[in-house]
mmCIF file of C-alpha atoms in Angstrom:
data_model
loop_
_atom_site.group_PDB
_atom_site.id
_atom_site.type_symbol
_atom_site.label_atom_id
_atom_site.label_comp_id
_atom_site.label_asym_id
_atom_site.label_seq_id
_atom_site.Cartn_x
_atom_site.Cartn_y
_atom_site.Cartn_z
ATOM 1 C CA MET A 1 20.620 -25.821 18.063
ATOM 2 C CA ILE A 2 16.981 -25.556 16.951
ATOM 3 C CA GLU A 3 15.686 -24.192 13.633
ATOM 4 C CA VAL A 4 12.336 -22.379 13.557
ATOM 5 C CA VAL A 5 10.613 -21.741 10.200
ATOM 6 C CA ALA A 6 7.451 -19.650 9.800
ATOM 7 C CA GLU A 7 5.598 -19.966 6.491
ATOM 8 C CA LEU A 8 2.520 -18.009 5.413
ATOM 9 C CA SER A 9 0.229 -20.378 3.561
ATOM 10 C CA ARG A 10 -1.153 -17.755 1.142
ATOM 11 C CA GLY A 11 1.553 -15.174 0.641
ATOM 12 C CA PRO A 12 2.339 -11.989 2.586
ATOM 13 C CA VAL A 13 -0.564 -9.762 1.404
ATOM 14 C CA PHE A 14 -3.886 -9.673 3.298
ATOM 15 C CA LEU A 15 -7.065 -7.654 3.490
ATOM 16 C CA ALA A 16 -7.897 -6.170 6.883
ATOM 17 C CA GLY A 17 -10.504 -8.445 8.458
ATOM 18 C CA GLU A 18 -9.122 -11.605 6.832
ATOM 19 C CA ALA A 19 -7.664 -14.512 8.763
ATOM 20 C CA LEU A 20 -3.904 -14.944 8.554
ATOM 21 C CA GLU A 21 -2.683 -18.534 8.652
ATOM 22 C CA CYS A 22 0.907 -19.447 9.371
ATOM 23 C CA VAL A 23 2.610 -22.820 9.856
ATOM 24 C CA VAL A 24 5.478 -22.781 12.357
ATOM 25 C CA THR A 25 7.876 -25.708 12.040
ATOM 26 C CA VAL A 26 10.450 -26.447 14.745
ATOM 27 C CA THR A 27 13.296 -28.795 13.807
ATOM 28 C CA ASN A 28 16.340 -30.310 15.449
ATOM 29 C CA PRO A 29 18.753 -30.205 12.482
ATOM 30 C CA LEU A 30 21.158 -32.808 13.874
ATOM 31 C CA PRO A 31 21.206 -36.131 11.973
ATOM 32 C CA PRO A 32 19.058 -38.928 13.425
ATOM 33 C CA THR A 33 22.213 -40.939 14.104
ATOM 34 C CA ALA A 34 23.274 -38.491 16.789
ATOM 35 C CA THR A 35 23.109 -39.556 20.425
ATOM 36 C CA SER A 36 20.014 -39.024 22.520
ATOM 37 C CA ALA A 37 21.986 -36.524 24.566
ATOM 38 C CA SER A 38 21.776 -34.207 21.530
ATOM 39 C CA SER A 39 18.040 -33.652 22.017
ATOM 40 C CA GLU A 40 16.981 -29.996 22.195
ATOM 41 C CA ALA A 41 14.270 -28.337 24.259
ATOM 42 C CA LEU A 42 12.260 -25.106 24.124
ATOM 43 C CA ALA A 43 10.331 -23.771 27.093
ATOM 44 C CA TRP A 44 7.580 -22.111 25.032
ATOM 45 C CA ALA A 45 6.726 -20.257 21.832
ATOM 46 C CA SER A 46 4.121 -17.550 21.280
ATOM 47 C CA ALA A 47 2.915 -15.533 18.251
ATOM 48 C CA GLN A 48 1.382 -12.084 17.844
ATOM 49 C CA ILE A 49 0.611 -9.595 15.041
ATOM 50 C CA HIS A 50 1.427 -5.937 15.567
ATOM 51 C CA CYS A 51 1.523 -2.674 13.587
ATOM 52 C CA GLN A 52 4.466 -0.356 14.107
ATOM 53 C CA PHE A 53 4.083 3.389 13.515
ATOM 54 C CA HIS A 54 7.051 5.643 12.800
ATOM 55 C CA ALA A 55 6.923 9.380 12.028
ATOM 56 C CA SER A 56 9.572 11.692 10.585
ATOM 57 C CA GLU A 57 10.611 14.154 13.282
ATOM 58 C CA SER A 58 11.223 16.902 10.702
ATOM 59 C CA ARG A 59 7.692 16.600 9.262
ATOM 60 C CA VAL A 60 5.403 15.409 12.058
ATOM 61 C CA ALA A 61 4.955 16.922 15.512
ATOM 62 C CA LEU A 62 3.647 14.121 17.718
ATOM 63 C CA PRO A 63 2.498 14.709 21.295
ATOM 64 C CA PRO A 64 4.788 13.367 24.037
ATOM 65 C CA PRO A 65 4.119 9.766 25.109
ATOM 66 C CA ASP A 66 1.811 9.144 28.034
ATOM 67 C CA SER A 67 4.109 8.545 31.010
ATOM 68 C CA SER A 68 1.195 7.434 33.206
ATOM 69 C CA GLN A 69 1.180 4.042 31.459
ATOM 70 C CA PRO A 70 4.747 2.728 31.484
ATOM 71 C CA ASP A 71 5.780 -0.348 29.530
ATOM 72 C CA VAL A 72 5.824 -3.712 31.305
ATOM 73 C CA GLN A 73 9.490 -4.464 31.957
ATOM 74 C CA PRO A 74 10.642 -3.056 28.591
ATOM 75 C CA GLU A 75 14.270 -3.932 29.313
ATOM 76 C CA SER A 76 13.630 -7.499 30.424
ATOM 77 C CA GLN A 77 14.765 -10.184 27.986
ATOM 78 C CA THR A 78 12.351 -12.740 29.439
ATOM 79 C CA VAL A 79 9.116 -10.863 28.618
ATOM 80 C CA PHE A 80 7.532 -11.412 25.196
ATOM 81 C CA LEU A 81 7.396 -7.947 23.550
ATOM 82 C CA PRO A 82 6.931 -8.366 19.762
ATOM 83 C CA HIS A 83 8.045 -4.800 19.030
ATOM 84 C CA ARG A 84 11.250 -4.985 21.093
ATOM 85 C CA GLY A 85 14.054 -3.138 19.310
ATOM 86 C CA GLU A 86 11.740 -1.660 16.658
ATOM 87 C CA ARG A 87 11.612 2.051 15.805
ATOM 88 C CA GLY A 88 8.469 4.031 16.548
ATOM 89 C CA GLN A 89 5.334 3.073 18.450
ATOM 90 C CA CYS A 90 3.252 -0.077 18.496
ATOM 91 C CA ILE A 91 -0.237 1.264 17.716
ATOM 92 C CA LEU A 92 -2.074 -2.019 17.124
ATOM 93 C CA SER A 93 -1.598 -5.604 18.231
ATOM 94 C CA THR A 94 -3.545 -8.826 18.523
ATOM 95 C CA PRO A 95 -3.648 -10.925 21.713
ATOM 96 C CA PRO A 96 -0.626 -13.242 21.956
ATOM 97 C CA LYS A 97 -1.277 -16.934 21.364
ATOM 98 C CA ILE A 98 0.829 -19.739 22.800
ATOM 99 C CA LEU A 99 1.969 -22.263 20.205
ATOM 100 C CA PHE A 100 3.494 -24.843 22.566
ATOM 101 C CA CYS A 101 5.138 -25.371 25.946
ATOM 102 C CA ASP A 102 7.929 -27.723 27.068
ATOM 103 C CA LEU A 103 8.870 -28.968 23.618
ATOM 104 C CA ARG A 104 11.677 -31.537 23.319
ATOM 105 C CA LEU A 105 13.010 -32.708 19.954
ATOM 106 C CA ASP A 106 15.311 -35.640 19.308
ATOM 107 C CA PRO A 107 17.949 -35.371 16.544
ATOM 108 C CA GLY A 108 16.242 -35.107 13.149
ATOM 109 C CA GLU A 109 12.796 -34.683 14.715
ATOM 110 C CA SER A 110 10.456 -31.928 13.525
ATOM 111 C CA LYS A 111 7.067 -30.670 14.690
ATOM 112 C CA SER A 112 4.672 -28.187 13.067
ATOM 113 C CA TYR A 113 2.122 -25.880 14.674
ATOM 114 C CA SER A 114 -0.635 -23.833 13.042
ATOM 115 C CA TYR A 115 -1.266 -20.200 13.948
ATOM 116 C CA SER A 116 -4.382 -18.339 12.831
ATOM 117 C CA GLU A 117 -5.459 -14.796 13.636
ATOM 118 C CA VAL A 118 -7.845 -12.240 12.136
ATOM 119 C CA LEU A 119 -6.129 -9.033 11.083
ATOM 120 C CA PRO A 120 -7.724 -6.062 12.882
ATOM 121 C CA ILE A 121 -10.138 -4.338 10.541
ATOM 122 C CA GLU A 122 -9.818 -0.950 12.260
ATOM 123 C CA GLY A 123 -6.085 -0.534 11.583
ATOM 124 C CA PRO A 124 -4.329 1.559 8.914
ATOM 125 C CA PRO A 125 -2.952 0.008 5.710
ATOM 126 C CA SER A 126 0.692 -0.863 5.238
ATOM 127 C CA PHE A 127 2.428 2.303 4.101
ATOM 128 C CA ARG A 128 5.992 3.577 3.781
ATOM 129 C CA GLY A 129 5.786 7.303 3.110
ATOM 130 C CA GLN A 130 8.075 10.256 3.559
ATOM 131 C CA SER A 131 6.286 11.517 6.675
ATOM 132 C CA VAL A 132 4.974 8.340 8.336
ATOM 133 C CA LYS A 133 5.294 4.572 8.083
ATOM 134 C CA TYR A 134 2.828 1.849 9.063
ATOM 135 C CA VAL A 135 4.516 -1.570 9.148
ATOM 136 C CA TYR A 136 2.802 -4.873 9.980
ATOM 137 C CA LYS A 137 4.679 -7.919 11.232
ATOM 138 C CA LEU A 138 3.925 -11.347 12.625
ATOM 139 C CA THR A 139 6.336 -11.955 15.487
ATOM 140 C CA ILE A 140 7.066 -15.389 16.931
ATOM 141 C CA GLY A 141 8.904 -15.523 20.234
ATOM 142 C CA CYS A 142 10.765 -18.631 21.434
ATOM 143 C CA GLN A 143 12.684 -19.198 24.647
ATOM 144 C CA ARG A 144 14.967 -21.811 26.075
ATOM 145 C CA VAL A 145 15.062 -22.343 29.803
ATOM 146 C CA ASN A 146 17.160 -19.665 31.551
ATOM 147 C CA SER A 147 17.831 -17.908 28.215
ATOM 148 C CA PRO A 148 16.624 -14.657 26.639
ATOM 149 C CA ILE A 149 13.719 -14.661 24.215
ATOM 150 C CA THR A 150 14.510 -14.990 20.506
ATOM 151 C CA LEU A 151 12.166 -13.184 18.078
ATOM 152 C CA LEU A 152 11.336 -14.279 14.531
ATOM 153 C CA ARG A 153 9.580 -11.557 12.498
ATOM 154 C CA VAL A 154 7.579 -12.167 9.312
ATOM 155 C CA PRO A 155 6.741 -8.985 7.327
ATOM 156 C CA LEU A 156 3.140 -8.540 6.205
ATOM 157 C CA ARG A 157 1.344 -6.219 3.820
ATOM 158 C CA VAL A 158 -2.179 -5.195 4.813
ATOM 159 C CA LEU A 159 -4.720 -3.598 2.453
ATOM 160 C CA VAL A 160 -7.723 -1.746 3.881
ATOM 161 C CA LEU A 161 -11.081 -1.425 2.133
ATOM 162 C CA THR A 162 -13.167 1.310 3.725
ATOM 163 C CA GLY A 163 -16.679 0.275 4.652
ATOM 164 C CA LEU A 164 -16.055 -3.305 5.774
ATOM 165 C CA GLN A 165 -15.868 -2.253 9.426
ATOM 166 C CA ASP A 166 -19.652 -1.925 9.674
ATOM 167 C CA VAL A 167 -20.495 -5.214 7.929
ATOM 168 C CA ARG A 168 -21.637 -8.116 10.096
ATOM 169 C CA PHE A 169 -21.135 -11.754 9.187
ATOM 170 C CA PRO A 170 -24.526 -13.352 8.467
ATOM 171 C CA GLN A 171 -25.377 -15.986 11.071
ATOM 172 C CA ASP A 172 -28.612 -17.378 9.615
ATOM 173 C CA GLU A 173 -27.718 -18.175 6.020
ATOM 174 C CA ALA A 174 -27.276 -21.915 6.536
ATOM 175 C CA VAL A 175 -30.242 -23.580 4.808
ATOM 176 C CA ALA A 176 -29.135 -27.221 4.823
ATOM 177 C CA PRO A 177 -29.101 -29.028 8.194
ATOM 178 C CA SER A 178 -25.654 -29.336 9.691
ATOM 179 C CA SER A 179 -24.186 -32.698 10.603
ATOM 180 C CA PRO A 180 -22.942 -33.148 14.191
ATOM 181 C CA PHE A 181 -20.264 -35.525 12.865
ATOM 182 C CA LEU A 182 -18.646 -32.911 10.586
ATOM 183 C CA GLU A 183 -16.527 -30.055 11.828
ATOM 184 C CA GLU A 184 -17.578 -26.723 10.385
ATOM 185 C CA ASP A 185 -14.842 -24.206 9.770
ATOM 186 C CA GLU A 186 -16.644 -21.045 10.831
ATOM 187 C CA GLY A 187 -13.484 -18.961 10.500
ATOM 188 C CA GLY A 188 -12.922 -20.200 6.958
ATOM 189 C CA LYS A 189 -16.531 -19.413 6.039
ATOM 190 C CA LYS A 190 -16.227 -15.890 7.396
ATOM 191 C CA ASP A 191 -12.904 -15.337 5.658
ATOM 192 C CA SER A 192 -14.313 -16.540 2.327
ATOM 193 C CA TRP A 193 -17.463 -14.471 2.779
ATOM 194 C CA LEU A 194 -15.448 -11.340 3.564
ATOM 195 C CA ALA A 195 -13.217 -11.845 0.503
ATOM 196 C CA GLU A 196 -16.280 -12.289 -1.716
ATOM 197 C CA LEU A 197 -17.935 -9.186 -0.274
ATOM 198 C CA ALA A 198 -14.755 -7.136 -0.775
ATOM 199 C CA GLY A 199 -14.479 -8.368 -4.357
ATOM 200 C CA GLU A 200 -18.106 -7.440 -5.075
ATOM 201 C CA ARG A 201 -17.658 -3.951 -3.643
ATOM 202 C CA LEU A 202 -14.447 -3.367 -5.557
ATOM 203 C CA MET A 203 -16.042 -4.545 -8.794
ATOM 204 C CA ALA A 204 -19.108 -2.356 -8.268
ATOM 205 C CA ALA A 205 -17.013 0.713 -7.478
ATOM 206 C CA THR A 206 -14.516 0.373 -10.334
ATOM 207 C CA SER A 207 -16.596 -1.083 -13.175
ATOM 208 C CA CYS A 208 -18.852 1.932 -13.724
ATOM 209 C CA ARG A 209 -17.824 3.779 -16.890
ATOM 210 C CA SER A 210 -19.068 7.187 -17.928
ATOM 211 C CA LEU A 211 -17.238 9.706 -20.082
ATOM 212 C CA HIS A 212 -16.147 12.789 -18.116
ATOM 213 C CA LEU A 213 -14.995 15.793 -20.177
ATOM 214 C CA TYR A 214 -12.916 18.697 -18.874
ATOM 215 C CA ASN A 215 -12.191 21.914 -20.777
ATOM 216 C CA ILE A 216 -8.568 22.977 -20.373
ATOM 217 C CA SER A 217 -7.889 26.698 -20.688
ATOM 218 C CA ASP A 218 -5.251 29.214 -19.762
ATOM 219 C CA GLY A 219 -5.597 32.971 -19.440
ATOM 220 C CA ARG A 220 -5.691 33.481 -23.222
ATOM 221 C CA GLY A 221 -8.181 30.874 -24.357
ATOM 222 C CA LYS A 222 -9.032 27.206 -24.694
ATOM 223 C CA VAL A 223 -6.190 24.704 -25.048
ATOM 224 C CA GLY A 224 -8.184 21.507 -25.472
ATOM 225 C CA THR A 225 -10.547 18.969 -23.931
ATOM 226 C CA PHE A 226 -9.531 16.091 -21.671
ATOM 227 C CA GLY A 227 -11.673 12.956 -21.484
ATOM 228 C CA ILE A 228 -11.591 10.100 -18.977
ATOM 229 C CA PHE A 229 -14.052 7.233 -18.589
ATOM 230 C CA LYS A 230 -13.895 6.717 -14.831
ATOM 231 C CA SER A 231 -12.403 8.208 -11.688
ATOM 232 C CA VAL A 232 -12.239 5.131 -9.394
ATOM 233 C CA TYR A 233 -9.576 2.476 -9.992
ATOM 234 C CA ARG A 234 -8.044 -0.580 -8.358
ATOM 235 C CA LEU A 235 -4.372 -1.334 -7.852
ATOM 236 C CA GLY A 236 -3.000 -2.857 -11.062
ATOM 237 C CA GLU A 237 -5.409 -1.064 -13.413
ATOM 238 C CA ASP A 238 -4.419 1.432 -16.108
ATOM 239 C CA VAL A 239 -5.572 5.049 -16.068
ATOM 240 C CA VAL A 240 -6.501 5.806 -19.698
ATOM 241 C CA GLY A 241 -7.266 9.317 -20.905
ATOM 242 C CA THR A 242 -7.689 11.193 -24.190
ATOM 243 C CA LEU A 243 -6.715 14.747 -25.074
ATOM 244 C CA ASN A 244 -8.440 16.623 -27.909
ATOM 245 C CA LEU A 245 -6.389 19.632 -29.011
ATOM 246 C CA GLY A 246 -8.148 20.247 -32.326
ATOM 247 C CA GLU A 247 -10.799 22.502 -30.739
ATOM 248 C CA GLY A 248 -8.294 24.729 -28.942
ATOM 249 C CA THR A 249 -7.578 28.355 -29.784
ATOM 250 C CA VAL A 250 -4.182 28.306 -28.035
ATOM 251 C CA ALA A 251 -1.425 26.164 -29.565
ATOM 252 C CA CYS A 252 -0.092 23.493 -27.209
ATOM 253 C CA LEU A 253 3.555 22.619 -27.844
ATOM 254 C CA GLN A 254 4.021 19.937 -25.208
ATOM 255 C CA PHE A 255 2.189 18.301 -22.337
ATOM 256 C CA SER A 256 2.989 15.790 -19.620
ATOM 257 C CA VAL A 257 0.746 13.876 -17.234
ATOM 258 C CA SER A 258 1.954 12.158 -14.062
ATOM 259 C CA LEU A 259 0.193 9.654 -11.829
ATOM 260 C CA GLN A 260 1.002 10.872 -8.327
ATOM 261 C CA THR A 261 0.182 10.312 -4.671
ATOM 262 C CA GLU A 262 -0.105 13.227 -2.270
ATOM 263 C CA GLU A 263 0.886 12.514 1.324
ATOM 264 C CA ARG A 264 -0.397 15.246 3.627
ATOM 265 C CA VAL A 265 0.146 15.534 7.380
ATOM 266 C CA GLN A 266 -3.017 16.507 9.247
ATOM 267 C CA PRO A 267 -2.992 20.159 10.448
ATOM 268 C CA GLU A 268 -2.822 19.329 14.169
ATOM 269 C CA TYR A 269 0.343 17.267 13.608
ATOM 270 C CA GLN A 270 2.158 19.561 11.179
ATOM 271 C CA ARG A 271 5.544 20.866 12.258
ATOM 272 C CA HIS A 272 5.729 24.585 11.551
ATOM 273 C CA ARG A 273 8.516 26.081 9.464
ATOM 274 C CA ARG A 274 9.639 28.365 12.274
ATOM 275 C CA THR A 275 10.454 25.287 14.384
ATOM 276 C CA GLY A 276 12.624 23.758 11.674
ATOM 277 C CA GLY A 277 9.949 21.682 9.972
ATOM 278 C CA VAL A 278 9.839 20.808 6.286
ATOM 279 C CA PRO A 279 6.711 21.046 4.074
ATOM 280 C CA SER A 280 3.864 18.878 5.345
ATOM 281 C CA VAL A 281 2.862 17.784 1.818
ATOM 282 C CA SER A 282 4.962 15.452 -0.340
ATOM 283 C CA HIS A 283 4.306 13.975 -3.779
ATOM 284 C CA VAL A 284 5.503 10.726 -5.332
ATOM 285 C CA THR A 285 5.257 10.058 -9.082
ATOM 286 C CA HIS A 286 4.383 6.445 -9.997
ATOM 287 C CA ALA A 287 4.043 6.801 -13.799
ATOM 288 C CA ARG A 288 4.547 9.606 -16.330
ATOM 289 C CA HIS A 289 3.732 10.330 -19.972
ATOM 290 C CA GLN A 290 5.216 13.226 -21.950
ATOM 291 C CA GLU A 291 4.496 14.186 -25.534
ATOM 292 C CA SER A 292 5.272 16.967 -28.017
ATOM 293 C CA CYS A 293 1.887 17.789 -29.511
ATOM 294 C CA LEU A 294 2.109 20.814 -31.836
ATOM 295 C CA HIS A 295 -0.246 20.205 -34.823
ATOM 296 C CA THR A 296 -1.622 17.152 -32.996
ATOM 297 C CA THR A 297 -5.415 16.972 -33.109
ATOM 298 C CA ARG A 298 -6.036 14.055 -30.741
ATOM 299 C CA THR A 299 -3.831 11.883 -28.545
ATOM 300 C CA SER A 300 -4.149 9.496 -25.619
ATOM 301 C CA PHE A 301 -2.120 8.015 -22.765
ATOM 302 C CA SER A 302 -2.173 5.027 -20.416
ATOM 303 C CA LEU A 303 -0.620 5.094 -16.937
ATOM 304 C CA PRO A 304 -0.400 1.833 -14.929
ATOM 305 C CA ILE A 305 -1.139 1.895 -11.198
ATOM 306 C CA PRO A 306 1.579 -0.214 -9.506
ATOM 307 C CA LEU A 307 0.358 -3.205 -7.521
ATOM 308 C CA SER A 308 3.000 -2.439 -4.912
ATOM 309 C CA SER A 309 1.615 1.049 -4.185
ATOM 310 C CA THR A 310 -0.770 1.981 -1.359
ATOM 311 C CA PRO A 311 -4.424 2.864 -2.016
ATOM 312 C CA GLY A 312 -5.771 6.147 -0.718
ATOM 313 C CA PHE A 313 -6.480 6.304 3.026
ATOM 314 C CA CYS A 314 -6.829 8.717 5.909
ATOM 315 C CA THR A 315 -5.783 8.442 9.565
ATOM 316 C CA ALA A 316 -5.585 10.896 12.431
ATOM 317 C CA VAL A 317 -1.979 11.738 11.479
ATOM 318 C CA VAL A 318 -1.771 11.587 7.684
ATOM 319 C CA SER A 319 -3.850 11.240 4.521
ATOM 320 C CA LEU A 320 -2.894 9.789 1.136
ATOM 321 C CA LYS A 321 -4.683 10.844 -2.056
ATOM 322 C CA TRP A 322 -4.145 10.079 -5.748
ATOM 323 C CA ARG A 323 -4.200 12.535 -8.633
ATOM 324 C CA LEU A 324 -3.301 13.136 -12.262
ATOM 325 C CA HIS A 325 -0.887 16.065 -12.507
ATOM 326 C CA PHE A 326 -0.857 17.806 -15.914
ATOM 327 C CA GLU A 327 1.720 20.294 -17.162
ATOM 328 C CA PHE A 328 1.136 22.205 -20.411
ATOM 329 C CA VAL A 329 3.508 24.301 -22.532
ATOM 330 C CA THR A 330 1.577 26.709 -24.781
ATOM 331 C CA SER A 331 2.610 29.316 -27.342
ATOM 332 C CA ARG A 332 2.125 33.016 -26.731
ATOM 333 C CA GLU A 333 1.794 33.619 -30.474
ATOM 334 C CA PRO A 334 -1.754 33.160 -31.774
ATOM 335 C CA GLY A 335 -2.079 30.837 -34.743
ATOM 336 C CA LEU A 336 1.479 29.512 -34.416
ATOM 337 C CA VAL A 337 2.490 27.343 -37.392
ATOM 338 C CA LEU A 338 5.843 25.573 -37.444
ATOM 339 C CA LEU A 339 5.505 23.741 -40.758
ATOM 340 C CA PRO A 340 7.181 24.594 -44.099
ATOM 341 C CA PRO A 341 4.971 26.012 -46.848
ATOM 342 C CA LEU A 342 3.263 23.333 -48.922
ATOM 343 C CA GLU A 343 3.975 24.986 -52.300
ATOM 344 C CA GLN A 344 7.445 26.230 -53.238
ATOM 345 C CA PRO A 345 8.434 27.527 -56.713
ATOM 346 C CA GLU A 346 11.866 26.035 -56.264
ATOM 347 C CA PRO A 347 13.647 23.875 -53.683
ATOM 348 C CA VAL A 348 14.599 25.824 -50.574
ATOM 349 C CA THR A 349 15.892 24.909 -47.145
ATOM 350 C CA TRP A 350 13.413 25.524 -44.351
ATOM 351 C CA THR A 351 14.315 25.688 -40.676
ATOM 352 C CA GLY A 352 12.030 26.228 -37.760
ATOM 353 C CA PRO A 353 12.381 29.196 -35.410
ATOM 354 C CA GLU A 354 15.113 28.934 -32.835
ATOM 355 C CA GLN A 355 12.979 30.452 -30.093
ATOM 356 C CA VAL A 356 9.248 30.434 -29.419
ATOM 357 C CA PRO A 357 7.759 32.464 -26.563
ATOM 358 C CA VAL A 358 5.804 30.075 -24.352
ATOM 359 C CA ASP A 359 3.736 29.924 -21.193
ATOM 360 C CA THR A 360 3.409 27.010 -18.804
ATOM 361 C CA PHE A 361 0.606 26.030 -16.451
ATOM 362 C CA SER A 362 -0.447 22.947 -14.508
ATOM 363 C CA TRP A 363 -3.700 21.260 -13.556
ATOM 364 C CA ASP A 364 -4.521 18.506 -11.045
ATOM 365 C CA LEU A 365 -7.367 16.008 -11.411
ATOM 366 C CA PRO A 366 -8.135 13.939 -8.269
ATOM 367 C CA ILE A 367 -8.826 10.228 -8.743
ATOM 368 C CA LYS A 368 -9.600 7.449 -6.277
ATOM 369 C CA VAL A 369 -7.523 4.275 -5.978
ATOM 370 C CA LEU A 370 -8.862 1.252 -4.060
ATOM 371 C CA PRO A 371 -7.191 -2.047 -3.069
ATOM 372 C CA THR A 372 -7.207 -5.150 -5.226
ATOM 373 C CA SER A 373 -7.349 -8.858 -4.512
ATOM 374 C CA PRO A 374 -4.636 -9.828 -1.972
ATOM 375 C CA THR A 375 -3.930 -12.961 -4.014
ATOM 376 C CA LEU A 376 -3.294 -10.877 -7.138
ATOM 377 C CA ALA A 377 -1.066 -8.489 -5.201
ATOM 378 C CA SER A 378 0.910 -11.446 -3.801
ATOM 379 C CA TYR A 379 1.499 -13.005 -7.229
ATOM 380 C CA ALA A 380 2.353 -9.784 -9.042
ATOM 381 C CA ALA A 381 4.600 -8.320 -6.342
ATOM 382 C CA PRO A 382 5.895 -11.355 -4.448
ATOM 383 C CA GLY A 383 7.438 -10.839 -1.050
ATOM 384 C CA PRO A 384 9.020 -13.177 1.462
ATOM 385 C CA SER A 385 6.434 -15.598 2.858
ATOM 386 C CA THR A 386 8.934 -17.760 4.758
ATOM 387 C CA SER A 387 11.253 -16.650 7.562
ATOM 388 C CA THR A 388 13.821 -18.721 9.445
ATOM 389 C CA ILE A 389 15.773 -18.318 12.649
ATOM 390 C CA THR A 390 18.211 -20.576 14.492
ATOM 391 C CA ILE A 391 18.229 -20.697 18.259
#
């Protein structure tokens, strides 16, 4: 029996283009006092990152797979296929890397191997929607001699920041002379440089504040004015808005605002209703605020953007956008007052009307949500960074 443990050194969340580092430890769990005949051996171990794509058959109409390029021995248990047994299609993968060959461990002995790979920058983000799913995994395959391959899968979460694909790592920024006796970690420099660049771009895009005002009206007049200081946010930030109802000519009885994502299947992949398909657009509410606001002059709200949610993105199959969805309940009666008279000659009992004729309408305000620091996302929404399998 051999125990294989894979541990991600920095948590399970990464930015596309960053280097993933994983330590794979192989152990013979028998006590050291066991006989030498209890030594265990593995023929080889290899690691690979892949992205698995799965689409809902009732929502997405995908073209048939290309039969001119068949899989390489898909049924063979001796070929390393990281996506073996997974649902959907493997749309992205890195080249496999061999960790070791012909490993033999005595009882109680343990050996560790380091795996490093850059996450493809051209891939989609991790996403689990109602129409499609994009799932990233690091798969480690191990095999004994004359035995089937055993797969150890480590789930990953990948965030994508648009615009980093066209950025080149500077090669001529080294000013100080390099020492031939010191090893330079070029991969670590590039990874650090990319993280700094992503942080600068996120800060520049989300730190700009300017008051945007929107007049809210229905068919009978002005309801109020909505104000928001920015339209671009990062995961983990709060969307703060103000609503001024004192200038309105139509009484607003109640309003609600929801922070939502809109998942839309691209037109060429939509399944039509006549073929049994369901609507190609779905909405998910992440936060909601509701308030009764008759005789309210000014109010505000704050909606947190979950760190576990997916920023907006667009692929050939689906797009994800963020929005604020407002719903207003207004009175049909002009100058509606539901307060008791201020001056009464004698004490009386006052009750409000049992019924008020109302109208309802909605309004959507698009906003943009970008990724955040992978380290922050890992700490705030921790996921499994260690996986174990016994062979």
